[in-house]
């Protein structure tokens, strides 16, 4: 994870979550940490060395996510700067609209 390249897309702000989420997912995939952020790769319980590698990937992912936020969005993840999974979930909770699907619109 020594590559320090930055994302080539706009940082998350109040209006671009859907686009940012797609771009950030792709970026994290190129950094080989998406499995961790998405929750599919769990911390290994086998050896300390494997756990440290997982933890370092988690911190790398968290750093990439945090660096891709406008200052106004950093408040949402305050206190969880080393938890990429928690940061991703919190940003989704804050930005993803929870509206009834089209099947409920038929009742209107």
PDB file of C-alpha atoms in Angstrom:
ATOM      1  CA  UNK A   1       0.000   0.000   0.000  1.00  0.00           C
ATOM      2  CA  UNK A   2       2.898   2.352  -0.577  1.00  0.00           C
ATOM      3  CA  UNK A   3       1.133   4.058  -3.492  1.00  0.00           C
ATOM      4  CA  UNK A   4       0.124   7.516  -2.320  1.00  0.00           C
ATOM      5  CA  UNK A   5      -1.854   8.545  -5.395  1.00  0.00           C
ATOM      6  CA  UNK A   6      -4.976  10.542  -4.687  1.00  0.00           C
ATOM      7  CA  UNK A   7      -8.403  10.069  -6.225  1.00  0.00           C
ATOM      8  CA  UNK A   8      -8.975  11.959  -9.456  1.00  0.00           C
ATOM      9  CA  UNK A   9     -12.583  12.820  -8.669  1.00  0.00           C
ATOM     10  CA  UNK A  10     -14.285  15.499  -6.546  1.00  0.00           C
ATOM     11  CA  UNK A  11     -14.384  15.089  -2.790  1.00  0.00           C
ATOM     12  CA  UNK A  12     -17.678  14.187  -1.126  1.00  0.00           C
ATOM     13  CA  UNK A  13     -19.891  17.180  -0.406  1.00  0.00           C
ATOM     14  CA  UNK A  14     -23.560  17.692   0.419  1.00  0.00           C
ATOM     15  CA  UNK A  15     -24.688  17.097  -3.170  1.00  0.00           C
ATOM     16  CA  UNK A  16     -22.586  14.394  -4.831  1.00  0.00           C
ATOM     17  CA  UNK A  17     -22.834  11.242  -2.685  1.00  0.00           C
ATOM     18  CA  UNK A  18     -24.155   8.913  -5.397  1.00  0.00           C
ATOM     19  CA  UNK A  19     -21.393   9.829  -7.852  1.00  0.00           C
ATOM     20  CA  UNK A  20     -18.729   9.933  -5.111  1.00  0.00           C
ATOM     21  CA  UNK A  21     -19.760   6.498  -3.811  1.00  0.00           C
ATOM     22  CA  UNK A  22     -19.244   4.922  -7.234  1.00  0.00           C
ATOM     23  CA  UNK A  23     -15.957   6.693  -7.846  1.00  0.00           C
ATOM     24  CA  UNK A  24     -14.688   5.921  -4.340  1.00  0.00           C
ATOM     25  CA  UNK A  25     -15.664   2.256  -4.627  1.00  0.00           C
ATOM     26  CA  UNK A  26     -13.663   1.966  -7.842  1.00  0.00           C
ATOM     27  CA  UNK A  27     -10.717   3.810  -6.292  1.00  0.00           C
ATOM     28  CA  UNK A  28     -10.710   1.544  -3.223  1.00  0.00           C
ATOM     29  CA  UNK A  29     -10.837  -1.472  -5.547  1.00  0.00           C
ATOM     30  CA  UNK A  30      -7.684  -0.264  -7.291  1.00  0.00           C
ATOM     31  CA  UNK A  31      -6.049   0.008  -3.852  1.00  0.00           C
ATOM     32  CA  UNK A  32      -7.142  -3.579  -3.097  1.00  0.00           C
ATOM     33  CA  UNK A  33      -8.998  -2.580   0.073  1.00  0.00           C
ATOM     34  CA  UNK A  34     -12.621  -2.656  -1.127  1.00  0.00           C
ATOM     35  CA  UNK A  35     -13.219  -6.127   0.336  1.00  0.00           C
ATOM     36  CA  UNK A  36     -12.282  -4.759   3.731  1.00  0.00           C
ATOM     37  CA  UNK A  37     -14.373  -1.559   3.455  1.00  0.00           C
ATOM     38  CA  UNK A  38     -17.394  -3.467   2.146  1.00  0.00           C
ATOM     39  CA  UNK A  39     -17.202  -5.820   5.125  1.00  0.00           C
ATOM     40  CA  UNK A  40     -16.510  -8.920   3.028  1.00  0.00           C
ATOM     41  CA  UNK A  41     -12.931  -9.288   4.332  1.00  0.00           C
ATOM     42  CA  UNK A  42     -13.065  -9.810   8.085  1.00  0.00           C
ATOM     43  CA  UNK A  43     -10.069  -9.465  10.409  1.00  0.00           C
ATOM     44  CA  UNK A  44      -8.096 -12.715  10.437  1.00  0.00           C
ATOM     45  CA  UNK A  45      -7.841 -14.586  13.703  1.00  0.00           C
ATOM     46  CA  UNK A  46      -4.894 -16.746  12.651  1.00  0.00           C
ATOM     47  CA  UNK A  47      -1.633 -14.893  13.281  1.00  0.00           C
ATOM     48  CA  UNK A  48      -0.559 -11.532  14.585  1.00  0.00           C
ATOM     49  CA  UNK A  49       1.259 -10.839  11.321  1.00  0.00           C
ATOM     50  CA  UNK A  50      -1.917 -11.425   9.286  1.00  0.00           C
ATOM     51  CA  UNK A  51      -3.928  -9.235  11.651  1.00  0.00           C
ATOM     52  CA  UNK A  52      -1.382  -6.413  11.407  1.00  0.00           C
ATOM     53  CA  UNK A  53      -1.533  -6.574   7.597  1.00  0.00           C
ATOM     54  CA  UNK A  54      -5.349  -6.416   7.754  1.00  0.00           C
ATOM     55  CA  UNK A  55      -5.225  -3.525  10.230  1.00  0.00           C
ATOM     56  CA  UNK A  56      -2.803  -1.592   8.044  1.00  0.00           C
ATOM     57  CA  UNK A  57      -5.074  -2.088   5.026  1.00  0.00           C
ATOM     58  CA  UNK A  58      -7.996  -0.860   7.138  1.00  0.00           C
ATOM     59  CA  UNK A  59      -6.079   2.246   8.115  1.00  0.00           C
ATOM     60  CA  UNK A  60      -5.049   2.839   4.521  1.00  0.00           C
ATOM     61  CA  UNK A  61      -8.660   2.562   3.357  1.00  0.00           C
ATOM     62  CA  UNK A  62      -9.843   4.871   6.143  1.00  0.00           C
ATOM     63  CA  UNK A  63      -7.191   7.399   5.186  1.00  0.00           C
ATOM     64  CA  UNK A  64      -8.248   7.320   1.543  1.00  0.00           C
ATOM     65  CA  UNK A  65     -11.900   7.804   2.494  1.00  0.00           C
ATOM     66  CA  UNK A  66     -11.143  10.658   4.893  1.00  0.00           C
ATOM     67  CA  UNK A  67      -8.931  12.406   2.344  1.00  0.00           C
ATOM     68  CA  UNK A  68     -11.782  12.226  -0.195  1.00  0.00           C
ATOM     69  CA  UNK A  69     -14.154  14.256   1.999  1.00  0.00           C
ATOM     70  CA  UNK A  70     -14.810  17.967   1.929  1.00  0.00           C
ATOM     71  CA  UNK A  71     -14.220  19.558   5.332  1.00  0.00           C
ATOM     72  CA  UNK A  72     -17.993  19.856   5.831  1.00  0.00           C
ATOM     73  CA  UNK A  73     -18.319  16.056   5.636  1.00  0.00           C
ATOM     74  CA  UNK A  74     -15.557  15.141   8.075  1.00  0.00           C
ATOM     75  CA  UNK A  75     -17.825  15.867  11.034  1.00  0.00           C
ATOM     76  CA  UNK A  76     -19.864  12.774  10.145  1.00  0.00           C
ATOM     77  CA  UNK A  77     -16.897  10.462  10.693  1.00  0.00           C
ATOM     78  CA  UNK A  78     -15.276  12.267  13.590  1.00  0.00           C
ATOM     79  CA  UNK A  79     -13.893   9.736  16.045  1.00  0.00           C
ATOM     80  CA  UNK A  80     -13.819   6.861  13.565  1.00  0.00           C
ATOM     81  CA  UNK A  81     -10.863   7.919  11.425  1.00  0.00           C
ATOM     82  CA  UNK A  82      -9.258   4.449  11.719  1.00  0.00           C
ATOM     83  CA  UNK A  83     -12.445   2.474  11.002  1.00  0.00           C
ATOM     84  CA  UNK A  84     -12.994   2.279   7.249  1.00  0.00           C
ATOM     85  CA  UNK A  85     -16.065   0.043   7.570  1.00  0.00           C
ATOM     86  CA  UNK A  86     -17.689   2.365  10.098  1.00  0.00           C
ATOM     87  CA  UNK A  87     -16.861   5.452   8.057  1.00  0.00           C
ATOM     88  CA  UNK A  88     -18.372   3.944   4.907  1.00  0.00           C
ATOM     89  CA  UNK A  89     -21.543   2.921   6.757  1.00  0.00           C
ATOM     90  CA  UNK A  90     -21.913   6.321   8.444  1.00  0.00           C
ATOM     91  CA  UNK A  91     -21.520   8.232   5.183  1.00  0.00           C
ATOM     92  CA  UNK A  92     -24.107   5.985   3.564  1.00  0.00           C
ATOM     93  CA  UNK A  93     -26.478   6.563   6.484  1.00  0.00           C
ATOM     94  CA  UNK A  94     -26.050  10.334   6.274  1.00  0.00           C
ATOM     95  CA  UNK A  95     -26.315  10.707   2.501  1.00  0.00           C
ATOM     96  CA  UNK A  96     -28.408   7.913   1.056  1.00  0.00           C
ATOM     97  CA  UNK A  97     -32.027   8.921   0.780  1.00  0.00           C
ATOM     98  CA  UNK A  98     -34.453   6.583   2.402  1.00  0.00           C
ATOM     99  CA  UNK A  99     -37.541   6.989   0.274  1.00  0.00           C
ATOM    100  CA  UNK A 100     -40.232   4.456  -0.564  1.00  0.00           C
ATOM    101  CA  UNK A 101     -39.639   2.551  -3.782  1.00  0.00           C
ATOM    102  CA  UNK A 102     -41.691   2.901  -6.916  1.00  0.00           C
ATOM    103  CA  UNK A 103     -44.038   0.119  -5.810  1.00  0.00           C
ATOM    104  CA  UNK A 104     -45.407   2.459  -3.144  1.00  0.00           C
ATOM    105  CA  UNK A 105     -45.892   5.284  -5.625  1.00  0.00           C
ATOM    106  CA  UNK A 106     -48.687   3.283  -7.261  1.00  0.00           C
ATOM    107  CA  UNK A 107     -50.872   4.144  -4.269  1.00  0.00           C
ATOM    108  CA  UNK A 108     -50.686   7.880  -5.040  1.00  0.00           C
TER     109      UNK A 108
END
